[in-house]
Amino acid sequence: NFMLTQPLSVSESPGKTVTISCTRSSGSIATNYVQWYQQRPGSAPTTVIYEDNQKPSGVPDRFSGSIDSSSNSASLTISGLKTEDEADYYCQSFDSNNLVFGGGTKLTVL
Amino acid sequence: QVQLQQSGPGLVRPSQTLSLTCAISGDSVSSNIAAWNWIRQSPSRGLEWLGRTYYSSKWYNDYVVSVKGRISIKPDTSKNQFSLQLNSVTPEDTAVYYCARLFVGRLDYWGQGTLVTVSS
């Protein structure tokens, strides 16, 4: 069993770039794909990144994902921040047949 | 376009059984390339995956350890839906419950969410 740890909150200004990390507590981050979900208040989560760095159709190119084995973490990077990007972001991976979520990061665009 | 429509009560008494249903349109619960999941969300627990059912020559279930023994997720092929039953609930089970499809490694379609409050 492992945990995924995210920062509670990040903030940045419109037009800037922000990176949200997701650190796996044990086992290699590369062992299982990482997904990222965006959740706005009152709505269900939606996928912004899947399989570490793939984007569903309709997700802007400003969103990108990566993994870093040296820090055993995944990252979601949003460039050219817009106020509409303000939301909660969750990483998710797989532990055997189970799904594991990170605790979520609140992104404030101010 | 896949749609998931949840139904079920929003209030459950302690020690009783929480029951929710997720009706599927645009896909089949018997698909052999998708899995049908229940996830809950609360301020104290964040997003918590509860379990899933899927068909691959036969039906399978996976459940999170923390609720194993209290949970059952079942497909209903006649109505193209799947259900969640969580027994012996306590106030700790108060949460927004979501159903979702797992496809190509991601949860790509979600139900609208149901706030379930456990209270007497």
Coordinates of C-alpha atoms in Angstrom, one line a residue:
Chain A
N1 CA 0.0 0.0 0.0
F2 CA 1.1 3.5 -0.7
M3 CA -0.1 7.1 -0.3
L4 CA 0.0 10.0 -2.7
T5 CA 0.9 13.3 -1.1
Q6 CA 0.0 16.7 -2.6
P7 CA 0.5 20.2 -1.3
L8 CA -2.7 21.5 0.3
S9 CA -2.7 24.7 -1.8
V10 CA -0.8 26.7 -4.4
S11 CA -1.5 30.1 -5.8
E12 CA -0.2 32.0 -8.7
S13 CA -1.1 35.0 -10.9
P14 CA -2.9 34.9 -14.2
G15 CA -0.5 34.2 -17.2
K16 CA 2.1 32.5 -15.0
T17 CA 3.0 28.8 -14.7
V18 CA 2.2 26.6 -11.7
T19 CA 3.3 23.1 -10.9
I20 CA 1.5 20.7 -8.5
S21 CA 3.4 17.8 -7.2
C22 CA 2.1 14.3 -6.2
T23 CA 4.6 12.2 -4.3
R24 CA 4.3 8.4 -3.9
S25 CA 5.2 7.2 -0.5
S26 CA 6.5 3.7 -1.4
G27 CA 7.2 1.8 -4.6
S28 CA 8.2 3.5 -7.8
I29 CA 6.1 6.3 -9.3
A30 CA 6.8 4.8 -12.7
T31 CA 5.2 1.4 -11.8
N32 CA 1.6 2.6 -12.3
Y33 CA 0.2 5.4 -14.4
V34 CA -0.8 8.6 -12.8
Q35 CA -4.0 10.6 -13.6
W36 CA -4.9 14.1 -12.7
Y37 CA -8.5 15.4 -12.2
Q38 CA -9.8 18.9 -11.9
Q39 CA -12.8 19.6 -9.7
R40 CA -14.7 22.8 -9.5
P41 CA -17.1 23.5 -6.6
G42 CA -20.3 21.6 -6.8
S43 CA -19.2 19.4 -9.7
A44 CA -17.7 16.0 -10.2
P45 CA -14.0 15.7 -11.1
T46 CA -12.9 15.7 -14.7
T47 CA -9.8 14.2 -16.2
V48 CA -7.1 16.7 -17.3
I49 CA -4.2 14.2 -17.6
Y50 CA -4.1 10.4 -17.9
E51 CA -1.3 7.8 -18.2
D52 CA 1.2 10.3 -16.8
N53 CA 1.2 12.8 -19.6
Q54 CA -1.7 12.2 -22.0
K55 CA -4.5 14.7 -22.5
P56 CA -8.1 13.9 -23.2
S57 CA -9.6 15.8 -26.1
G58 CA -10.8 19.2 -25.1
V59 CA -8.1 19.8 -22.5
P60 CA -6.0 22.8 -23.4
D61 CA -2.3 22.4 -24.3
R62 CA -1.6 24.6 -21.3
F63 CA -2.0 21.4 -19.1
S64 CA 0.9 18.9 -19.1
G65 CA 1.9 16.0 -16.9
S66 CA 5.1 14.3 -16.1
I67 CA 6.8 11.9 -13.7
D68 CA 10.2 12.1 -12.0
S69 CA 11.7 8.9 -10.7
S70 CA 14.4 10.8 -8.7
S71 CA 11.8 12.5 -6.5
N72 CA 9.3 9.6 -6.9
S73 CA 6.6 12.1 -7.9
A74 CA 4.3 13.1 -10.6
S75 CA 3.6 16.7 -11.6
L76 CA 0.8 18.7 -13.2
T77 CA 2.0 21.9 -14.8
I78 CA -0.4 24.6 -16.0
S79 CA 1.0 27.4 -18.0
G80 CA -0.6 30.7 -19.0
L81 CA -2.8 30.5 -16.0
K82 CA -6.4 31.6 -16.4
T83 CA -8.9 32.5 -13.7
E84 CA -11.0 29.5 -14.9
D85 CA -8.2 27.2 -13.9
E86 CA -9.0 27.9 -10.2
A87 CA -10.1 24.6 -8.8
D88 CA -9.1 21.6 -6.8
Y89 CA -6.7 19.1 -8.5
Y90 CA -6.3 15.5 -7.5
C91 CA -3.7 12.9 -8.6
Q92 CA -4.7 9.3 -8.8
S93 CA -2.8 6.0 -9.4
F94 CA -3.3 2.3 -9.0
D95 CA -2.2 0.0 -6.2
S96 CA -2.7 -3.5 -7.5
N97 CA -6.5 -3.6 -8.3
N98 CA -7.3 -0.5 -6.2
L99 CA -7.4 3.1 -7.1
V100 CA -5.5 5.6 -4.8
F101 CA -6.2 9.3 -4.7
G102 CA -4.0 12.1 -3.5
G103 CA -5.4 14.5 -0.9
G104 CA -6.0 17.3 -3.4
T105 CA -4.5 20.7 -4.0
K106 CA -6.5 23.9 -4.1
L107 CA -5.2 26.1 -6.9
T108 CA -5.9 29.8 -6.5
V109 CA -5.4 32.1 -9.4
L110 CA -5.2 35.7 -8.1
Chain B
Q1 CA -22.0 10.1 -25.1
V2 CA -21.9 8.1 -21.8
Q3 CA -24.2 9.3 -19.0
L4 CA -24.4 8.0 -15.5
Q5 CA -27.5 8.9 -13.5
Q6 CA -27.4 8.2 -9.7
S7 CA -30.4 7.6 -7.5
G8 CA -31.0 6.8 -3.9
P9 CA -31.8 8.3 -0.5
G10 CA -29.9 11.2 0.9
L11 CA -30.5 10.2 4.6
V12 CA -29.6 6.9 6.2
R13 CA -29.9 6.0 9.9
P14 CA -26.9 4.8 11.8
S15 CA -26.4 1.0 11.6
Q16 CA -28.6 0.8 8.5
T17 CA -27.7 0.1 4.9
L18 CA -26.8 2.8 2.4
S19 CA -28.1 1.9 -1.1
L20 CA -27.4 3.8 -4.3
T21 CA -27.9 2.9 -8.0
C22 CA -26.1 4.2 -11.1
A23 CA -28.0 3.9 -14.4
I24 CA -25.8 3.8 -17.5
S25 CA -26.6 5.2 -20.9
G26 CA -24.3 5.2 -23.9
D27 CA -22.4 2.1 -22.7
S28 CA -23.0 -1.3 -21.2
V29 CA -22.4 -2.5 -17.7
S30 CA -21.3 -5.8 -19.4
S31 CA -18.6 -4.0 -21.4
N32 CA -15.3 -5.9 -21.2
I33 CA -13.2 -2.8 -21.6
A34 CA -14.7 -0.7 -18.8
A35 CA -15.1 -1.0 -15.0
W36 CA -17.8 0.6 -13.0
N37 CA -16.8 2.3 -9.8
W38 CA -18.1 4.0 -6.6
I39 CA -16.1 6.8 -5.1
R40 CA -17.0 9.0 -2.1
Q41 CA -15.8 12.4 -1.0
S42 CA -15.9 14.1 2.3
P43 CA -13.9 17.0 3.9
S44 CA -12.1 14.6 6.3
R45 CA -11.3 11.8 3.8
G46 CA -11.0 13.7 0.5
L47 CA -11.7 11.4 -2.6
E48 CA -11.9 7.8 -1.6
W49 CA -12.3 5.0 -4.1
L50 CA -14.6 2.3 -2.6
G51 CA -14.7 -0.4 -5.2
R52 CA -15.7 -1.5 -8.7
T53 CA -17.4 -4.2 -10.7
Y54 CA -16.4 -5.3 -14.2
Y55 CA -17.0 -8.1 -16.6
S56 CA -14.2 -10.1 -18.3
S57 CA -15.6 -13.5 -19.2
K58 CA -17.1 -13.4 -15.7
W59 CA -18.0 -10.8 -13.1
Y60 CA -15.3 -9.4 -10.8
N61 CA -15.3 -7.1 -7.9
D62 CA -12.5 -5.1 -6.1
Y63 CA -13.1 -3.3 -2.8
V64 CA -11.0 -0.9 -0.7
V65 CA -9.7 -2.6 2.4
S66 CA -11.2 0.0 4.8
V67 CA -14.8 -1.0 3.9
K68 CA -14.3 -4.6 2.9
G69 CA -16.9 -6.7 4.6
R70 CA -19.5 -3.9 4.6
I71 CA -19.6 -3.2 0.9
S72 CA -21.3 -4.8 -2.1
I73 CA -21.2 -3.5 -5.7
K74 CA -23.5 -5.4 -8.1
P75 CA -24.3 -5.2 -11.8
D76 CA -27.8 -5.4 -13.0
T77 CA -27.6 -6.3 -16.7
S78 CA -31.4 -6.2 -17.2
K79 CA -31.5 -2.5 -16.3
N80 CA -27.9 -1.7 -17.5
Q81 CA -27.0 -0.3 -14.1
F82 CA -24.9 -1.1 -11.0
S83 CA -25.5 -0.6 -7.4
L84 CA -23.7 0.2 -4.1
Q85 CA -24.7 -1.2 -0.8
L86 CA -22.8 -0.2 2.4
N87 CA -23.9 -1.9 5.5
S88 CA -23.7 -0.9 9.2
V89 CA -23.1 2.8 8.4
T90 CA -21.9 5.3 10.9
P91 CA -21.7 9.1 10.7
E92 CA -18.2 8.6 9.3
D93 CA -19.8 7.3 6.1
T94 CA -21.4 10.7 5.5
A95 CA -20.1 11.9 2.1
V96 CA -20.9 12.7 -1.5
Y97 CA -21.0 9.4 -3.3
Y98 CA -20.2 9.3 -7.0
C99 CA -20.4 6.5 -9.5
A100 CA -17.8 6.6 -12.4
R101 CA -16.6 4.6 -15.4
L102 CA -13.0 3.5 -15.5
F103 CA -11.9 3.4 -19.2
V104 CA -8.4 3.4 -20.7
G105 CA -7.0 3.9 -17.2
R106 CA -9.0 6.9 -16.2
L107 CA -12.3 7.8 -14.6
D108 CA -13.8 9.5 -17.6
Y109 CA -17.5 9.7 -16.9
W110 CA -19.0 10.5 -13.5
G111 CA -22.4 10.6 -12.0
Q112 CA -23.8 13.8 -10.6
G113 CA -23.0 12.9 -7.0
T114 CA -25.3 12.1 -4.1
L115 CA -24.9 13.6 -0.7
V116 CA -25.6 10.9 1.8
T117 CA -25.9 11.9 5.4
V118 CA -25.8 9.3 8.2
S119 CA -27.8 10.6 11.1
S120 CA -30.6 9.6 13.4

